[in-house]
Amino acid sequence: MSCVGLAHQSNGQTLPLSRSWNRWYATGGIENGDLAVTGRYNVRIRESDGNDDNPDLTDYRGRTELLALWSPGSYTLSALWRTNFTRRGSLQLDLSAPVNAKDPKGLRWYAQAFSGYGESLIDYNFRQTSLGL
């Protein structure tokens, strides 16, 4: 699988809390059985009016994403690594499992661990570590 696209992401706030970015991206991926792997490269589109509210976003969040997804049976485990191949970036791990094993497409338990930069747009330049259930 491969694709090229254009994306916009914003936190919907006004200055000084506004954070947004526009980007072109190219994605490629492969799938084999229970395992899927995708890679994405983002090219940031600079603000034309010179009022960029987060010009160093990709220095922290990264330009490259690598996602590995493993789905054995009704469980799903994924790992997302964002990097620009410096000391910054992030790693996110997600696990989901059905609440009722007889209905794997129904309500699911979900856990997420995150460490690095860019978990939220407002705090993209602060290192964070979080665990969510």
Short mmCIF file of N, CA, C and O in Angstrom, two decimals:
data_model
loop_
_atom_site.label_atom_id
_atom_site.label_comp_id
_atom_site.label_asym_id
_atom_site.label_seq_id
_atom_site.Cartn_x
_atom_site.Cartn_y
_atom_site.Cartn_z
N MET A 1 0.84 -1.16 0.00
CA MET A 1 0.00 0.00 0.00
C MET A 1 0.89 1.22 0.00
O MET A 1 1.94 1.23 0.61
N SER A 2 0.46 2.23 -0.72
CA SER A 2 1.18 3.49 -0.71
C SER A 2 0.20 4.62 -0.99
O SER A 2 -0.85 4.41 -1.60
N CYS A 3 0.53 5.81 -0.50
CA CYS A 3 -0.31 6.97 -0.78
C CYS A 3 0.49 8.24 -0.58
O CYS A 3 1.52 8.26 0.09
N VAL A 4 -0.03 9.31 -1.17
CA VAL A 4 0.50 10.65 -0.99
C VAL A 4 -0.68 11.51 -0.61
O VAL A 4 -1.78 11.34 -1.15
N GLY A 5 -0.51 12.44 0.34
CA GLY A 5 -1.64 13.24 0.77
C GLY A 5 -1.24 14.58 1.32
O GLY A 5 -0.07 14.91 1.45
N LEU A 6 -2.26 15.35 1.65
CA LEU A 6 -2.13 16.66 2.26
C LEU A 6 -2.96 16.65 3.53
O LEU A 6 -4.11 16.19 3.51
N ALA A 7 -2.41 17.13 4.65
CA ALA A 7 -3.13 17.09 5.92
C ALA A 7 -2.96 18.40 6.67
O ALA A 7 -1.95 19.09 6.53
N HIS A 8 -3.98 18.72 7.46
CA HIS A 8 -3.96 19.87 8.35
C HIS A 8 -4.29 19.37 9.75
O HIS A 8 -5.21 18.58 9.92
N GLN A 9 -3.56 19.84 10.75
CA GLN A 9 -3.84 19.49 12.13
C GLN A 9 -3.79 20.78 12.95
O GLN A 9 -2.87 21.58 12.80
N SER A 10 -4.79 20.97 13.81
CA SER A 10 -4.88 22.18 14.61
C SER A 10 -5.51 21.84 15.96
O SER A 10 -6.32 20.92 16.06
N ASN A 11 -5.15 22.63 16.98
CA ASN A 11 -5.80 22.44 18.27
C ASN A 11 -7.01 23.36 18.43
O ASN A 11 -7.67 23.34 19.46
N GLY A 12 -7.33 24.18 17.44
CA GLY A 12 -8.53 24.99 17.45
C GLY A 12 -8.50 26.19 18.38
O GLY A 12 -9.53 26.81 18.61
N GLN A 13 -7.35 26.52 18.91
CA GLN A 13 -7.23 27.64 19.85
C GLN A 13 -6.79 28.92 19.12
O GLN A 13 -6.31 28.86 17.99
N THR A 14 -6.92 30.06 19.78
CA THR A 14 -6.40 31.32 19.26
C THR A 14 -5.07 31.60 19.94
O THR A 14 -4.73 31.01 20.97
N LEU A 15 -4.29 32.54 19.38
CA LEU A 15 -3.01 32.90 19.98
C LEU A 15 -3.21 33.41 21.40
O LEU A 15 -4.22 34.04 21.67
N PRO A 16 -2.38 33.12 22.33
CA PRO A 16 -1.07 32.49 22.21
C PRO A 16 -1.10 30.96 22.33
O PRO A 16 -0.07 30.32 22.30
N LEU A 17 -2.28 30.35 22.44
CA LEU A 17 -2.39 28.90 22.60
C LEU A 17 -2.55 28.14 21.27
O LEU A 17 -2.62 26.93 21.27
N SER A 18 -2.61 28.86 20.18
CA SER A 18 -2.83 28.23 18.87
C SER A 18 -1.63 27.39 18.45
O SER A 18 -0.48 27.81 18.59
N ARG A 19 -1.91 26.21 17.95
CA ARG A 19 -0.89 25.33 17.37
C ARG A 19 -1.52 24.65 16.16
O ARG A 19 -2.62 24.09 16.25
N SER A 20 -0.82 24.69 15.04
CA SER A 20 -1.32 24.01 13.84
C SER A 20 -0.16 23.76 12.89
O SER A 20 0.91 24.36 13.02
N TRP A 21 -0.40 22.86 11.96
CA TRP A 21 0.56 22.65 10.89
C TRP A 21 -0.11 21.99 9.71
O TRP A 21 -1.07 21.24 9.85
N ASN A 22 0.40 22.33 8.54
CA ASN A 22 -0.04 21.74 7.29
C ASN A 22 1.14 20.96 6.73
O ASN A 22 2.29 21.37 6.88
N ARG A 23 0.85 19.85 6.08
CA ARG A 23 1.94 19.02 5.58
C ARG A 23 1.52 18.17 4.40
O ARG A 23 0.37 17.78 4.28
N TRP A 24 2.49 17.92 3.56
CA TRP A 24 2.39 16.87 2.54
C TRP A 24 2.97 15.63 3.18
O TRP A 24 3.88 15.71 4.01
N TYR A 25 2.48 14.45 2.81
CA TYR A 25 3.07 13.24 3.34
C TYR A 25 3.05 12.14 2.28
O TYR A 25 2.24 12.13 1.36
N ALA A 26 3.97 11.24 2.44
CA ALA A 26 4.03 10.02 1.63
C ALA A 26 4.07 8.85 2.58
O ALA A 26 4.82 8.86 3.57
N THR A 27 3.23 7.85 2.32
CA THR A 27 3.12 6.68 3.19
C THR A 27 3.28 5.41 2.36
O THR A 27 2.81 5.33 1.24
N GLY A 28 3.93 4.44 2.95
CA GLY A 28 4.03 3.12 2.34
C GLY A 28 3.87 2.07 3.43
O GLY A 28 4.21 2.32 4.59
N GLY A 29 3.31 0.94 3.07
CA GLY A 29 3.11 -0.09 4.08
C GLY A 29 3.02 -1.48 3.49
O GLY A 29 2.76 -1.65 2.29
N ILE A 30 3.24 -2.46 4.35
CA ILE A 30 3.11 -3.87 3.97
C ILE A 30 2.33 -4.60 5.06
O ILE A 30 2.31 -4.17 6.21
N GLU A 31 1.71 -5.68 4.66
CA GLU A 31 0.93 -6.48 5.60
C GLU A 31 1.18 -7.95 5.29
O GLU A 31 1.22 -8.35 4.13
N ASN A 32 1.35 -8.73 6.35
CA ASN A 32 1.53 -10.16 6.18
C ASN A 32 0.92 -10.86 7.39
O ASN A 32 1.44 -10.74 8.50
N GLY A 33 -0.20 -11.52 7.18
CA GLY A 33 -0.85 -12.22 8.28
C GLY A 33 -1.32 -11.27 9.35
O GLY A 33 -2.05 -10.33 9.09
N ASP A 34 -0.85 -11.46 10.59
CA ASP A 34 -1.25 -10.65 11.73
C ASP A 34 -0.43 -9.38 11.89
O ASP A 34 -0.66 -8.61 12.81
N LEU A 35 0.56 -9.16 11.03
CA LEU A 35 1.49 -8.05 11.18
C LEU A 35 1.36 -7.07 10.03
O LEU A 35 1.29 -7.46 8.85
N ALA A 36 1.32 -5.78 10.36
CA ALA A 36 1.33 -4.71 9.35
C ALA A 36 2.35 -3.66 9.79
O ALA A 36 2.48 -3.36 10.98
N VAL A 37 3.08 -3.11 8.82
CA VAL A 37 4.07 -2.08 9.09
C VAL A 37 3.88 -0.97 8.07
O VAL A 37 3.77 -1.24 6.87
N THR A 38 3.82 0.28 8.56
CA THR A 38 3.73 1.43 7.66
C THR A 38 4.78 2.45 8.05
O THR A 38 5.19 2.54 9.20
N GLY A 39 5.21 3.21 7.07
CA GLY A 39 6.13 4.31 7.28
C GLY A 39 5.56 5.56 6.63
O GLY A 39 4.90 5.48 5.59
N ARG A 40 5.79 6.70 7.24
CA ARG A 40 5.29 7.97 6.68
C ARG A 40 6.38 9.01 6.80
O ARG A 40 7.06 9.11 7.82
N TYR A 41 6.51 9.82 5.75
CA TYR A 41 7.42 10.96 5.77
C TYR A 41 6.59 12.23 5.56
O TYR A 41 5.83 12.31 4.60
N ASN A 42 6.73 13.20 6.47
CA ASN A 42 5.98 14.45 6.42
C ASN A 42 6.87 15.59 5.96
O ASN A 42 8.00 15.71 6.42
N VAL A 43 6.34 16.42 5.07
CA VAL A 43 7.03 17.63 4.63
C VAL A 43 6.16 18.80 5.05
O VAL A 43 5.05 18.98 4.53
N ARG A 44 6.63 19.58 5.98
CA ARG A 44 5.85 20.70 6.52
C ARG A 44 5.73 21.82 5.51
O ARG A 44 6.69 22.18 4.84
N ILE A 45 4.53 22.37 5.40
CA ILE A 45 4.27 23.53 4.55
C ILE A 45 4.35 24.77 5.45
O ILE A 45 3.58 24.90 6.40
N ARG A 46 5.29 25.65 5.17
CA ARG A 46 5.49 26.84 5.99
C ARG A 46 4.33 27.82 5.81
O ARG A 46 3.74 27.90 4.74
N GLU A 47 4.05 28.59 6.86
CA GLU A 47 3.00 29.60 6.81
C GLU A 47 3.44 30.73 5.87
O GLU A 47 4.54 31.25 5.99
N SER A 48 2.58 31.10 4.94
CA SER A 48 2.93 32.12 3.95
C SER A 48 2.92 33.54 4.52
O SER A 48 3.61 34.41 4.03
N ASP A 49 2.16 33.76 5.59
CA ASP A 49 2.06 35.11 6.16
C ASP A 49 3.13 35.40 7.20
O ASP A 49 3.16 36.49 7.78
N GLY A 50 4.00 34.45 7.48
CA GLY A 50 5.07 34.65 8.45
C GLY A 50 4.64 34.56 9.90
O GLY A 50 5.44 34.82 10.80
N ASN A 51 3.39 34.22 10.17
CA ASN A 51 2.87 34.12 11.54
C ASN A 51 2.81 32.68 12.02
O ASN A 51 1.80 32.23 12.53
N ASP A 52 3.89 31.96 11.88
CA ASP A 52 3.93 30.55 12.27
C ASP A 52 3.97 30.47 13.80
O ASP A 52 4.88 31.00 14.44
N ASP A 53 2.97 29.81 14.40
CA ASP A 53 2.89 29.73 15.86
C ASP A 53 3.70 28.60 16.46
O ASP A 53 3.75 28.46 17.67
N ASN A 54 4.34 27.79 15.65
CA ASN A 54 5.20 26.72 16.14
C ASN A 54 6.21 26.31 15.05
O ASN A 54 6.15 25.21 14.54
N PRO A 55 7.15 27.20 14.72
CA PRO A 55 8.06 26.94 13.60
C PRO A 55 8.99 25.74 13.80
O PRO A 55 9.46 25.16 12.82
N ASP A 56 9.23 25.34 15.04
CA ASP A 56 10.15 24.22 15.30
C ASP A 56 9.42 22.91 15.61
O ASP A 56 10.01 21.98 16.16
N LEU A 57 8.16 22.80 15.24
CA LEU A 57 7.36 21.62 15.55
C LEU A 57 8.03 20.32 15.09
O LEU A 57 8.14 19.37 15.86
N THR A 58 8.49 20.28 13.86
CA THR A 58 9.08 19.03 13.36
C THR A 58 10.44 18.73 14.00
O THR A 58 10.89 17.59 13.97
N ASP A 59 11.09 19.75 14.60
CA ASP A 59 12.33 19.48 15.33
C ASP A 59 12.06 18.63 16.57
O ASP A 59 12.92 17.88 17.02
N TYR A 60 10.87 18.76 17.13
CA TYR A 60 10.50 18.00 18.32
C TYR A 60 9.68 16.75 17.98
O TYR A 60 9.94 15.67 18.46
N ARG A 61 8.67 16.92 17.16
CA ARG A 61 7.74 15.84 16.85
C ARG A 61 8.31 14.86 15.83
O ARG A 61 7.96 13.70 15.80
N GLY A 62 9.17 15.36 14.98
CA GLY A 62 9.77 14.52 13.96
C GLY A 62 9.07 14.64 12.62
O GLY A 62 7.95 15.12 12.52
N ARG A 63 9.76 14.18 11.59
CA ARG A 63 9.22 14.19 10.23
C ARG A 63 8.83 12.79 9.76
O ARG A 63 8.16 12.62 8.77
N THR A 64 9.30 11.80 10.48
CA THR A 64 9.15 10.41 10.06
C THR A 64 8.37 9.63 11.10
O THR A 64 8.56 9.82 12.30
N GLU A 65 7.47 8.75 10.65
CA GLU A 65 6.69 7.89 11.53
C GLU A 65 6.81 6.45 11.05
O GLU A 65 6.69 6.18 9.86
N LEU A 66 7.01 5.56 11.98
CA LEU A 66 7.02 4.13 11.68
C LEU A 66 6.02 3.47 12.62
O LEU A 66 6.12 3.63 13.84
N LEU A 67 5.04 2.77 12.06
CA LEU A 67 3.98 2.13 12.83
C LEU A 67 4.01 0.63 12.57
O LEU A 67 4.00 0.20 11.42
N ALA A 68 4.07 -0.15 13.64
CA ALA A 68 3.96 -1.61 13.55
C ALA A 68 2.70 -2.02 14.29
O ALA A 68 2.47 -1.58 15.43
N LEU A 69 1.89 -2.85 13.67
CA LEU A 69 0.61 -3.28 14.23
C LEU A 69 0.54 -4.79 14.18
O LEU A 69 0.75 -5.40 13.13
N TRP A 70 0.28 -5.39 15.34
CA TRP A 70 0.19 -6.86 15.43
C TRP A 70 -1.18 -7.21 16.01
O TRP A 70 -1.55 -6.70 17.07
N SER A 71 -1.93 -8.04 15.31
CA SER A 71 -3.29 -8.42 15.72
C SER A 71 -3.46 -9.92 15.78
O SER A 71 -4.07 -10.52 14.90
N PRO A 72 -2.92 -10.56 16.82
CA PRO A 72 -3.13 -12.00 16.94
C PRO A 72 -4.51 -12.27 17.57
O PRO A 72 -4.76 -11.87 18.71
N GLY A 73 -5.39 -12.85 16.84
CA GLY A 73 -6.71 -13.13 17.38
C GLY A 73 -7.50 -11.86 17.61
O GLY A 73 -7.58 -11.00 16.75
N SER A 74 -8.05 -11.69 18.80
CA SER A 74 -8.89 -10.52 19.08
C SER A 74 -8.13 -9.38 19.75
O SER A 74 -8.70 -8.34 20.02
N TYR A 75 -6.84 -9.56 20.02
CA TYR A 75 -6.02 -8.52 20.64
C TYR A 75 -5.34 -7.69 19.56
O TYR A 75 -5.06 -8.19 18.47
N THR A 76 -5.04 -6.43 19.88
CA THR A 76 -4.29 -5.57 18.96
C THR A 76 -3.20 -4.86 19.74
O THR A 76 -3.47 -4.24 20.77
N LEU A 77 -1.97 -4.95 19.26
CA LEU A 77 -0.83 -4.27 19.86
C LEU A 77 -0.17 -3.44 18.77
O LEU A 77 0.07 -3.94 17.66
N SER A 78 0.11 -2.17 19.07
CA SER A 78 0.78 -1.33 18.08
C SER A 78 1.89 -0.52 18.74
O SER A 78 1.84 -0.23 19.94
N ALA A 79 2.87 -0.18 17.94
CA ALA A 79 3.98 0.67 18.38
C ALA A 79 4.18 1.73 17.31
O ALA A 79 4.29 1.42 16.12
N LEU A 80 4.18 3.00 17.73
CA LEU A 80 4.37 4.13 16.82
C LEU A 80 5.62 4.88 17.26
O LEU A 80 5.73 5.33 18.41
N TRP A 81 6.56 5.03 16.33
CA TRP A 81 7.81 5.74 16.60
C TRP A 81 7.85 6.95 15.68
O TRP A 81 7.77 6.80 14.45
N ARG A 82 7.93 8.14 16.26
CA ARG A 82 8.07 9.38 15.49
C ARG A 82 9.47 9.91 15.73
O ARG A 82 9.91 10.03 16.88
N THR A 83 10.16 10.30 14.66
CA THR A 83 11.54 10.75 14.81
C THR A 83 11.96 11.65 13.66
O THR A 83 11.36 11.62 12.58
N ASN A 84 12.98 12.43 13.89
CA ASN A 84 13.71 13.11 12.83
C ASN A 84 15.18 12.71 12.93
O ASN A 84 16.06 13.40 12.47
N PHE A 85 15.41 11.58 13.59
CA PHE A 85 16.71 10.96 13.77
C PHE A 85 17.67 11.84 14.57
O PHE A 85 18.85 11.90 14.31
N THR A 86 17.11 12.54 15.57
CA THR A 86 17.90 13.28 16.56
C THR A 86 17.52 12.71 17.92
O THR A 86 16.89 11.66 18.01
N ARG A 87 17.81 13.41 18.98
CA ARG A 87 17.48 12.92 20.32
C ARG A 87 16.01 13.12 20.66
O ARG A 87 15.54 12.68 21.68
N ARG A 88 15.26 13.80 19.80
CA ARG A 88 13.85 14.04 20.05
C ARG A 88 13.00 13.07 19.26
O ARG A 88 13.48 12.32 18.44
N GLY A 89 11.69 13.13 19.48
CA GLY A 89 10.75 12.23 18.85
C GLY A 89 9.89 11.61 19.93
O GLY A 89 9.77 12.13 21.04
N SER A 90 9.28 10.47 19.63
CA SER A 90 8.44 9.82 20.63
C SER A 90 8.23 8.35 20.30
O SER A 90 8.44 7.92 19.17
N LEU A 91 7.78 7.64 21.32
CA LEU A 91 7.39 6.24 21.17
C LEU A 91 6.05 6.08 21.88
O LEU A 91 5.88 6.54 23.01
N GLN A 92 5.12 5.46 21.19
CA GLN A 92 3.78 5.23 21.74
C GLN A 92 3.42 3.76 21.56
O GLN A 92 3.56 3.21 20.47
N LEU A 93 2.96 3.13 22.62
CA LEU A 93 2.52 1.74 22.59
C LEU A 93 1.04 1.69 22.94
O LEU A 93 0.61 2.33 23.90
N ASP A 94 0.27 0.93 22.17
CA ASP A 94 -1.17 0.79 22.39
C ASP A 94 -1.53 -0.69 22.44
O ASP A 94 -0.99 -1.48 21.67
N LEU A 95 -2.45 -1.03 23.33
CA LEU A 95 -2.95 -2.40 23.45
C LEU A 95 -4.46 -2.33 23.63
O LEU A 95 -4.96 -1.54 24.43
N SER A 96 -5.18 -3.12 22.84
CA SER A 96 -6.63 -3.21 23.05
C SER A 96 -7.04 -4.68 23.04
O SER A 96 -6.44 -5.50 22.36
N ALA A 97 -8.07 -4.95 23.83
CA ALA A 97 -8.59 -6.32 23.96
C ALA A 97 -10.09 -6.22 24.18
O ALA A 97 -10.58 -5.27 24.78
N PRO A 98 -10.84 -7.19 23.70
CA PRO A 98 -12.29 -7.14 23.88
C PRO A 98 -12.70 -7.30 25.34
O PRO A 98 -12.11 -8.09 26.07
N VAL A 99 -13.72 -6.56 25.75
CA VAL A 99 -14.28 -6.72 27.08
C VAL A 99 -14.94 -8.09 27.19
O VAL A 99 -14.78 -8.81 28.17
N ASN A 100 -15.64 -8.48 26.13
CA ASN A 100 -16.31 -9.77 26.06
C ASN A 100 -15.64 -10.59 24.95
O ASN A 100 -15.75 -10.25 23.77
N ALA A 101 -14.95 -11.65 25.30
CA ALA A 101 -14.23 -12.46 24.32
C ALA A 101 -15.14 -13.04 23.25
O ALA A 101 -14.70 -13.31 22.13
N LYS A 102 -16.43 -13.21 23.55
CA LYS A 102 -17.37 -13.75 22.56
C LYS A 102 -17.80 -12.69 21.54
O LYS A 102 -18.41 -13.03 20.53
N ASP A 103 -17.52 -11.42 21.82
CA ASP A 103 -17.87 -10.33 20.92
C ASP A 103 -16.65 -9.44 20.69
O ASP A 103 -16.58 -8.31 21.17
N PRO A 104 -15.64 -9.92 19.93
CA PRO A 104 -14.40 -9.17 19.77
C PRO A 104 -14.56 -7.85 19.03
O PRO A 104 -13.69 -6.99 19.10
N LYS A 105 -15.67 -7.65 18.31
CA LYS A 105 -15.88 -6.39 17.60
C LYS A 105 -16.67 -5.39 18.45
O LYS A 105 -16.95 -4.29 18.01
N GLY A 106 -17.01 -5.76 19.66
CA GLY A 106 -17.77 -4.89 20.56
C GLY A 106 -16.86 -4.00 21.38
O GLY A 106 -15.75 -3.66 20.97
N LEU A 107 -17.30 -3.64 22.56
CA LEU A 107 -16.56 -2.78 23.48
C LEU A 107 -15.21 -3.40 23.82
O LEU A 107 -15.09 -4.61 24.01
N ARG A 108 -14.15 -2.52 23.88
CA ARG A 108 -12.79 -3.02 24.10
C ARG A 108 -12.11 -2.29 25.25
O ARG A 108 -12.37 -1.12 25.49
N TRP A 109 -11.24 -3.01 25.95
CA TRP A 109 -10.32 -2.41 26.91
C TRP A 109 -9.21 -1.76 26.10
O TRP A 109 -8.85 -2.25 25.02
N TYR A 110 -8.63 -0.68 26.61
CA TYR A 110 -7.61 0.03 25.86
C TYR A 110 -6.57 0.58 26.82
O TYR A 110 -6.91 1.16 27.85
N ALA A 111 -5.30 0.42 26.48
CA ALA A 111 -4.20 0.98 27.27
C ALA A 111 -3.20 1.62 26.32
O ALA A 111 -2.97 1.12 25.21
N GLN A 112 -2.63 2.75 26.77
CA GLN A 112 -1.65 3.45 25.94
C GLN A 112 -0.52 3.97 26.83
O GLN A 112 -0.77 4.52 27.90
N ALA A 113 0.70 3.80 26.37
CA ALA A 113 1.88 4.37 27.01
C ALA A 113 2.56 5.28 25.99
O ALA A 113 2.69 4.91 24.82
N PHE A 114 2.98 6.45 26.44
CA PHE A 114 3.61 7.43 25.54
C PHE A 114 4.82 8.02 26.24
O PHE A 114 4.76 8.33 27.43
N SER A 115 5.89 8.22 25.49
CA SER A 115 7.06 8.90 26.01
C SER A 115 7.72 9.68 24.88
O SER A 115 8.00 9.12 23.82
N GLY A 116 7.92 10.98 25.11
CA GLY A 116 8.59 11.80 24.11
C GLY A 116 7.92 13.13 23.91
O GLY A 116 7.27 13.66 24.81
N TYR A 117 8.07 13.66 22.70
CA TYR A 117 7.55 14.98 22.35
C TYR A 117 6.36 14.84 21.40
O TYR A 117 6.29 13.92 20.61
N GLY A 118 5.44 15.81 21.48
CA GLY A 118 4.37 15.89 20.50
C GLY A 118 3.13 15.09 20.79
O GLY A 118 2.34 14.85 19.89
N GLU A 119 2.92 14.66 22.04
CA GLU A 119 1.68 13.94 22.34
C GLU A 119 0.48 14.85 22.09
O GLU A 119 -0.55 14.41 21.59
N SER A 120 0.62 16.13 22.42
CA SER A 120 -0.42 17.11 22.09
C SER A 120 0.26 18.29 21.38
O SER A 120 1.45 18.55 21.57
N LEU A 121 -0.50 18.99 20.55
CA LEU A 121 0.07 20.13 19.83
C LEU A 121 0.45 21.27 20.78
O LEU A 121 1.46 21.94 20.56
N ILE A 122 -0.32 21.50 21.81
CA ILE A 122 -0.05 22.63 22.70
C ILE A 122 1.29 22.47 23.43
O ILE A 122 2.00 23.44 23.68
N ASP A 123 1.66 21.25 23.75
CA ASP A 123 2.90 20.97 24.48
C ASP A 123 3.91 20.20 23.63
O ASP A 123 4.67 19.40 24.14
N TYR A 124 3.94 20.47 22.32
CA TYR A 124 4.80 19.69 21.42
C TYR A 124 6.27 19.76 21.78
O TYR A 124 7.03 18.85 21.51
N ASN A 125 6.71 20.85 22.44
CA ASN A 125 8.13 21.03 22.73
C ASN A 125 8.49 20.70 24.19
O ASN A 125 9.54 21.10 24.67
N PHE A 126 7.61 19.96 24.87
CA PHE A 126 7.89 19.48 26.23
C PHE A 126 7.89 17.96 26.23
O PHE A 126 6.96 17.34 25.71
N ARG A 127 8.92 17.38 26.81
CA ARG A 127 8.99 15.91 26.91
C ARG A 127 7.97 15.44 27.94
O ARG A 127 7.89 15.97 29.04
N GLN A 128 7.18 14.44 27.57
CA GLN A 128 6.15 13.91 28.44
C GLN A 128 6.20 12.39 28.45
O GLN A 128 6.56 11.77 27.46
N THR A 129 5.80 11.83 29.57
CA THR A 129 5.61 10.39 29.68
C THR A 129 4.24 10.19 30.33
O THR A 129 3.96 10.81 31.35
N SER A 130 3.41 9.39 29.69
CA SER A 130 2.06 9.18 30.22
C SER A 130 1.61 7.75 30.00
O SER A 130 2.09 7.05 29.12
N LEU A 131 0.67 7.35 30.85
CA LEU A 131 0.04 6.05 30.74
C LEU A 131 -1.46 6.27 30.85
O LEU A 131 -1.91 6.97 31.75
N GLY A 132 -2.21 5.72 29.92
CA GLY A 132 -3.66 5.88 29.93
C GLY A 132 -4.34 4.53 29.86
O GLY A 132 -3.86 3.62 29.20
N LEU A 133 -5.45 4.42 30.57
CA LEU A 133 -6.25 3.19 30.56
C LEU A 133 -7.68 3.56 30.25
O LEU A 133 -8.16 4.60 30.65
#
